[in-house]
Tab-separated table of C-alpha atoms in Angstrom:
chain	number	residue	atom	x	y	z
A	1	UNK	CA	-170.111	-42.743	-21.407
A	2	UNK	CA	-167.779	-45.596	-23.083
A	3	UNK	CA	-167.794	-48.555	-21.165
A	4	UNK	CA	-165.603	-51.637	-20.981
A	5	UNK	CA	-165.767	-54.938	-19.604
A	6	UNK	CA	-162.963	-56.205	-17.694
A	7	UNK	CA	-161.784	-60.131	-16.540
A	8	UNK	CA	-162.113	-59.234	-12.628
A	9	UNK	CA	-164.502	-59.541	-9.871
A	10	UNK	CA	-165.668	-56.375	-7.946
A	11	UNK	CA	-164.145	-58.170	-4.966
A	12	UNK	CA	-161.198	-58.147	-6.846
A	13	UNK	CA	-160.960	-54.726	-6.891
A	14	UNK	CA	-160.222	-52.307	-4.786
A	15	UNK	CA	-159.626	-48.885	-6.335
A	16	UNK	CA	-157.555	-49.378	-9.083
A	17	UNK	CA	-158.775	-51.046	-12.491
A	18	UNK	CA	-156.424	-52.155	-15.004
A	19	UNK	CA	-157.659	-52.256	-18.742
A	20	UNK	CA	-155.737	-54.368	-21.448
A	21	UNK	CA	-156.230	-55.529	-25.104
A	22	UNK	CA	-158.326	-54.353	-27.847
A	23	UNK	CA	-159.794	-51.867	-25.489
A	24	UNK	CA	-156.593	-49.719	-25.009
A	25	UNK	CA	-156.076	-49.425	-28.779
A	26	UNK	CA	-159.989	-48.098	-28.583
A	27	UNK	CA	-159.158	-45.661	-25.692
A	28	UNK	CA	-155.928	-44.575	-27.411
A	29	UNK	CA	-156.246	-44.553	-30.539
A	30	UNK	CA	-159.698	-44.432	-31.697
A	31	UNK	CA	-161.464	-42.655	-29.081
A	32	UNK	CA	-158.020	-40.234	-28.030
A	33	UNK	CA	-158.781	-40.227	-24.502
A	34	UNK	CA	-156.480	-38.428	-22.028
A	35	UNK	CA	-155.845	-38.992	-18.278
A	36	UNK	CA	-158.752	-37.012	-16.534
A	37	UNK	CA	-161.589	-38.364	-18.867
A	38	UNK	CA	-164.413	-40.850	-17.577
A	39	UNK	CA	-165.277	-44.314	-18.485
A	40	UNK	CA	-167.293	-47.092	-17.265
A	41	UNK	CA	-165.878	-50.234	-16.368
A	42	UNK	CA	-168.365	-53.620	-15.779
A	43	UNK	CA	-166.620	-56.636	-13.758
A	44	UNK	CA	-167.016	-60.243	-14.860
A	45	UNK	CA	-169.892	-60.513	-11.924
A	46	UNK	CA	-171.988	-57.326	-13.298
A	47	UNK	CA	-170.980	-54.813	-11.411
A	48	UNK	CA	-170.534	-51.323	-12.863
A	49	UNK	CA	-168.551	-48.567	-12.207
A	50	UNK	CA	-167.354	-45.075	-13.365
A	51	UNK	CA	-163.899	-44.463	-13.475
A	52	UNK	CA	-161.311	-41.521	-14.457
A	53	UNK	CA	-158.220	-42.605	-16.281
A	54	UNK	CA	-154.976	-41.902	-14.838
A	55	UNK	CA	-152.684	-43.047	-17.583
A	56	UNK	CA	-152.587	-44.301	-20.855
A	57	UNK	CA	-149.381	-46.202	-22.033
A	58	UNK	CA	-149.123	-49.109	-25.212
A	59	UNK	CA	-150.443	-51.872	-23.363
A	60	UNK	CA	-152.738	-50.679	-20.740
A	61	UNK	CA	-154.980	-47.921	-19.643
A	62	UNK	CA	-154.817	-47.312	-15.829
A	63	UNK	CA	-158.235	-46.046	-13.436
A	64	UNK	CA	-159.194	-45.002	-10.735
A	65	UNK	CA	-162.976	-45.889	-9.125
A	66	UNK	CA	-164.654	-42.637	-8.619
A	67	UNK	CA	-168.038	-44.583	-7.295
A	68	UNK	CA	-169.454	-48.013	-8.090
A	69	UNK	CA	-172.694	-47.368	-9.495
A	70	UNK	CA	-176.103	-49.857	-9.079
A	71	UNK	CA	-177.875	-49.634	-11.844
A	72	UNK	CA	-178.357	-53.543	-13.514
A	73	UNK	CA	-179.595	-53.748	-16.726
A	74	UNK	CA	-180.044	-57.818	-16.938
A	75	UNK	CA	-183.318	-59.255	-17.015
A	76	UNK	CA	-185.012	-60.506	-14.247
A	77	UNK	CA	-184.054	-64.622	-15.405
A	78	UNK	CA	-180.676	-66.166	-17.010
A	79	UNK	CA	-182.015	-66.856	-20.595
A	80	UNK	CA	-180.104	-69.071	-22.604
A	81	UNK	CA	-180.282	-69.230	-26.385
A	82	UNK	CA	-179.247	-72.628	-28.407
A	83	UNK	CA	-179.532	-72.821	-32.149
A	84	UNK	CA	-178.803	-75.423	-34.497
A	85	UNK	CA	-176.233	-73.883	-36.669
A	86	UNK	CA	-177.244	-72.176	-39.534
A	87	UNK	CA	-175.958	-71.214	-42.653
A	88	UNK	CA	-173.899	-67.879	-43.291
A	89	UNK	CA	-173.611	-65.228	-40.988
A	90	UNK	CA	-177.192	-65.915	-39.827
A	91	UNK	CA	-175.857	-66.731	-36.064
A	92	UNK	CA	-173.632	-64.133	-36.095
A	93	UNK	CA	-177.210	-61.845	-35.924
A	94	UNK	CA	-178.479	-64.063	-33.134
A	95	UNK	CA	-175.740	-63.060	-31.102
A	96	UNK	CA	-175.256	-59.708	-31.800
A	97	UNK	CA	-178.709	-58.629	-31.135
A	98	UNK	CA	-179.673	-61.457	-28.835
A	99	UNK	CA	-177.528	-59.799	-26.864
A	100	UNK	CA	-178.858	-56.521	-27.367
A	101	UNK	CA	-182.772	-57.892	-25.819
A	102	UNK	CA	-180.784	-59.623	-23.006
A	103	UNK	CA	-179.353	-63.192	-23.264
A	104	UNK	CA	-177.346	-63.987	-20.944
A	105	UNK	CA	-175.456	-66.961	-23.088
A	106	UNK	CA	-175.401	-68.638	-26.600
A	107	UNK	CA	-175.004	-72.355	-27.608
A	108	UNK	CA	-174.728	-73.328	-30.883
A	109	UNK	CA	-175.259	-77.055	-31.656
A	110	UNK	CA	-175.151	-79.265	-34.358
A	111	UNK	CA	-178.917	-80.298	-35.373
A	112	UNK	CA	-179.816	-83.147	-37.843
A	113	UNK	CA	-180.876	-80.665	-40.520
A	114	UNK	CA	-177.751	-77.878	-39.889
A	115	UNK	CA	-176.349	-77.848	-43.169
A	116	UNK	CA	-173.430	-76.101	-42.003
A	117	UNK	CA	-171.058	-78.380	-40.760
A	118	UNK	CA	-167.761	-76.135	-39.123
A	119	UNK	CA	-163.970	-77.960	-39.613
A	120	UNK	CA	-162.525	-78.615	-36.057
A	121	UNK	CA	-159.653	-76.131	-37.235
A	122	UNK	CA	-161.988	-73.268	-38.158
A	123	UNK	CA	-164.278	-73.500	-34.309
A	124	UNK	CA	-161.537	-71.636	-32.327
A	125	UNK	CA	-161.536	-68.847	-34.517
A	126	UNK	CA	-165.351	-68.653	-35.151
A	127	UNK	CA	-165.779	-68.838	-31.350
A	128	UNK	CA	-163.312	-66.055	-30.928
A	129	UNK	CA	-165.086	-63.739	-33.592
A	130	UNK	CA	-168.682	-65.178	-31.789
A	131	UNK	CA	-167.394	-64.025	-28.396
A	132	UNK	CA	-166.008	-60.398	-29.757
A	133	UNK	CA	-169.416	-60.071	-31.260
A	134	UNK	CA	-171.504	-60.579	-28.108
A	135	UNK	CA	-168.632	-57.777	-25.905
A	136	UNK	CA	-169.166	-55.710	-28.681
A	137	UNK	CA	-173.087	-55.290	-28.538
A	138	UNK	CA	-172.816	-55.590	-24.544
A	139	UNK	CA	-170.898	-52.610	-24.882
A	140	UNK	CA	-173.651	-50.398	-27.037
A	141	UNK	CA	-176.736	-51.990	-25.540
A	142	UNK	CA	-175.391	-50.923	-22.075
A	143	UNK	CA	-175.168	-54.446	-20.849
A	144	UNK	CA	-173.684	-55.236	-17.466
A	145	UNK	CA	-172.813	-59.004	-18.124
A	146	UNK	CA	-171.120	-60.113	-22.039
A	147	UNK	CA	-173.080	-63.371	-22.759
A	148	UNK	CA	-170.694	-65.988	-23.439
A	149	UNK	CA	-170.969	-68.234	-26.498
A	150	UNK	CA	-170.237	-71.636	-26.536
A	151	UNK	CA	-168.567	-74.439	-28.461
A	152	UNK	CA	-170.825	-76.065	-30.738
A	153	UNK	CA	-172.472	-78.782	-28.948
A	154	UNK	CA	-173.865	-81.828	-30.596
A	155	UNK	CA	-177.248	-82.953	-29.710
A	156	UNK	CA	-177.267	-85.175	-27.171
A	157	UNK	CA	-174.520	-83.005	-25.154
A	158	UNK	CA	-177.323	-80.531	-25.674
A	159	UNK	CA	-179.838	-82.819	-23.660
A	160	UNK	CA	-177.123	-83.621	-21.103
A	161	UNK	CA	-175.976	-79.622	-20.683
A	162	UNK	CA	-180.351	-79.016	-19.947
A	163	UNK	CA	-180.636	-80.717	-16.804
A	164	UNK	CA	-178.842	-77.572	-15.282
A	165	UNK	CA	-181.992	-75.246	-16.258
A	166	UNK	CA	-184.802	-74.410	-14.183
A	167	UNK	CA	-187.096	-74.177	-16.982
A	168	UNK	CA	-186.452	-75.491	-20.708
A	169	UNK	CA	-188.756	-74.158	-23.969
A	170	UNK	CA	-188.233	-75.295	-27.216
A	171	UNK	CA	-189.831	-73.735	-30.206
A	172	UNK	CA	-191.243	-76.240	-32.841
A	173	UNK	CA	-192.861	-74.765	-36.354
A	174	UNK	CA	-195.692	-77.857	-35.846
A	175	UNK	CA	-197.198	-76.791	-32.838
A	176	UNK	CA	-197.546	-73.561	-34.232
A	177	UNK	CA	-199.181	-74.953	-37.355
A	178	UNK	CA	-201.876	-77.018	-35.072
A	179	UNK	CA	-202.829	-73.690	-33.123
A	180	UNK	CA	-200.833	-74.288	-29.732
A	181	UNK	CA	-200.542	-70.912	-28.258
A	182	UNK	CA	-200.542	-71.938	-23.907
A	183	UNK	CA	-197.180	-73.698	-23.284
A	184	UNK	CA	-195.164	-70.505	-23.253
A	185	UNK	CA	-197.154	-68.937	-21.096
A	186	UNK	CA	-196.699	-71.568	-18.684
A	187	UNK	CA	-193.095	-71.832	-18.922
A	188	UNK	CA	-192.775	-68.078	-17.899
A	189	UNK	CA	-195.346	-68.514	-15.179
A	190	UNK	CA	-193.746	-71.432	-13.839
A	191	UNK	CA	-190.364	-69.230	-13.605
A	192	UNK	CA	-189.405	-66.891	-10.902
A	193	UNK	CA	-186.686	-64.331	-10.402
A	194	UNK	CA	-182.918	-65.683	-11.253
A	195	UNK	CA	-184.491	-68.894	-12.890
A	196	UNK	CA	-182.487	-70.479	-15.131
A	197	UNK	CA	-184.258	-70.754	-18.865
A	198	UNK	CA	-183.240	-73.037	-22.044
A	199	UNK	CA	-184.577	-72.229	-25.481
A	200	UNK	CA	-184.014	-74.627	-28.281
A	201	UNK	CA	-184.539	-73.430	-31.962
A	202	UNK	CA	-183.764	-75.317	-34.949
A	203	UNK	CA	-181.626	-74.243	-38.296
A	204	UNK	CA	-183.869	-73.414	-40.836
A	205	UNK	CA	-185.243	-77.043	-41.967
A	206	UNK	CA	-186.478	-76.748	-38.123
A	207	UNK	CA	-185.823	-79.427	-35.421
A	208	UNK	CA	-186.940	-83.179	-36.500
A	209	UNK	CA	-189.840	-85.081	-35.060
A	210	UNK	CA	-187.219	-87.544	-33.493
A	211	UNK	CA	-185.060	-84.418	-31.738
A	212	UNK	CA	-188.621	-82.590	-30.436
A	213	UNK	CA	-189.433	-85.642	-28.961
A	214	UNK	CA	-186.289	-86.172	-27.402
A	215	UNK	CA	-186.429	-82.967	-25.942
A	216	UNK	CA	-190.078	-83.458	-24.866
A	217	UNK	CA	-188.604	-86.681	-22.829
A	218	UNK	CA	-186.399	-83.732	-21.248
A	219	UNK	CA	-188.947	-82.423	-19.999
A	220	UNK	CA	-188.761	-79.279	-22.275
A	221	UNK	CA	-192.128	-77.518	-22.806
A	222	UNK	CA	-193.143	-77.381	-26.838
A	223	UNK	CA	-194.129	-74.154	-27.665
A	224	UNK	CA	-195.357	-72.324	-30.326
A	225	UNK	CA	-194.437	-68.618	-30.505
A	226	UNK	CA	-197.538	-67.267	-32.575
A	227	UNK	CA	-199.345	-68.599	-35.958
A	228	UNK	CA	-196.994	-67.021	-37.695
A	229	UNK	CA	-193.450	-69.318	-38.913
A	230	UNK	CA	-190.469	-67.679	-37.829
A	231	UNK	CA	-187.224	-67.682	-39.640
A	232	UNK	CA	-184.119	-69.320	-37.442
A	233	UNK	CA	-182.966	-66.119	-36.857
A	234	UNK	CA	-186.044	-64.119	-36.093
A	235	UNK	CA	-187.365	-66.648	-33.555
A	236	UNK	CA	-185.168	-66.311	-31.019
A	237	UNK	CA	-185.306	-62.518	-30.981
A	238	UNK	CA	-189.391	-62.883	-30.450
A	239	UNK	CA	-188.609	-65.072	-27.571
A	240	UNK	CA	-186.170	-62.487	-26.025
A	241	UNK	CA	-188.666	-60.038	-26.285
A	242	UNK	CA	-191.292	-61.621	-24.735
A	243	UNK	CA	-189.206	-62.331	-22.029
A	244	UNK	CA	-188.746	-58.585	-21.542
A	245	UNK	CA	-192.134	-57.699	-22.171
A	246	UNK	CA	-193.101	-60.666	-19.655
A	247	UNK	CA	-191.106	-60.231	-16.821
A	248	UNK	CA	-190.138	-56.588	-17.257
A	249	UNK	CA	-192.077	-53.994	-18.758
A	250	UNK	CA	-196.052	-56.085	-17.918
A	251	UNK	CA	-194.538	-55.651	-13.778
């Protein structure tokens, strides 16, 4: 069943769903689809439900609700992911399958050792292509929410932006080096259900002693994820993971 995400509320709606943009090429003219045929719609609050199109024109498809379904596919806690930029299209495979093991936002930030440094020009479009790439994977991982992906950030608008988290992990290469292997585990028991989590990850010179500490003062827990050193781009998706594994599939 193709599903779509659209900008409205479930109490927004009240049998009638409207579908514009890229989506009605993709009904039209990709996917063919004629009145009578089924889709799924997700609101902006993560509701889902399956509709039957009643008309396709240029610039919109038209639906009808057949039933509002209540199935949620989010993870049990708000996880959100902030990496210091990195080079090429190494965040653009954060996102896309961050999104995939459940993330429910992205914030990319500009770390001492981020080597990438984006043109104010260039961040509108990058954050356009950022947020297409997190709808897209929402849509074939069967998500009910599309994370949303910030701005860059600089540091300390990082440290301000925490204090709205419930819990806040940051991964550091060091205390994996010196054996640490407890703090995550007590960040995830110290969360409950619909907790709000923060994890910090460097770009791939890793996070400097000053910024750890910084974030330590932030009362962030410093965790290791494992003896092994992750790449910026694989550490996040081990932290996703556990999260599943963690408050998920161990209940």
């Amino acid at each position: 069943m193709q599903r779509y995400f659209i900008k409205e509320t479930k109490n927004e709606i009240e049998w009638t769903i409207t579908i514009h943009g890229d989506d009605v090429h993709h009904i039209s003219r990709v996917l063919r689809m004629q009145p009578g045929q089924h889709v799924t719609c997700c609101t902006s609050d993560g509701f889902e439900a399956l509709c039957v199109i009643d008309e396709v024109t240029n610039d919109q498809v038209s639906c009808s609700v057949v039933e509002w379904m209540s199935v949620n596919r989010e993870l049990p806690v708000s996880i959100s992911i902030a990496s210091g930029l990195p080079k090429g299209d190494k965040l653009e495979w954060i996102i896309q399958k961050g999104t995939e093991l459940g993330a429910s936002s992205f914030i990319p930030f500009n770390a001492a050792r981020s080597i990438v440094k984006l043109e104010s020009k260039k961040v509108g479009k990058k954050v356009e292509r950022w947020n297409k790439i997190a709808k897209e994977a929402s849509e074939q991982s069967y998500r009910n929410l599309v994370p949303e992906v910030t701005e860059p950030f600089s540091f300390q608008t990082l440290l301000k932006h925490s204090k709205d988290y419930d819990i806040k992990i940051v991964a550091f290469e060091e205390s994996a080096k010196q054996g640490e292997k407890l703090n995550l585990v007590k960040a995830f028991e110290q969360s409950k259900e619909n907790d709000k989590i923060l994890a910090v990850f460097g770009p791939e010179g890793g996070l400097t002693e000053k910024e750890v500490q910084q974030l330590e003062e932030h009362n962030f827990y410093i965790c290791s994820l494992g003896p092994r050193i992750l790449r910026t781009e694989t550490a996040p998706l081990y932290l996703l993971s556990a999260v599943s594994y963690y408050f998920e599939l161990s209940r």
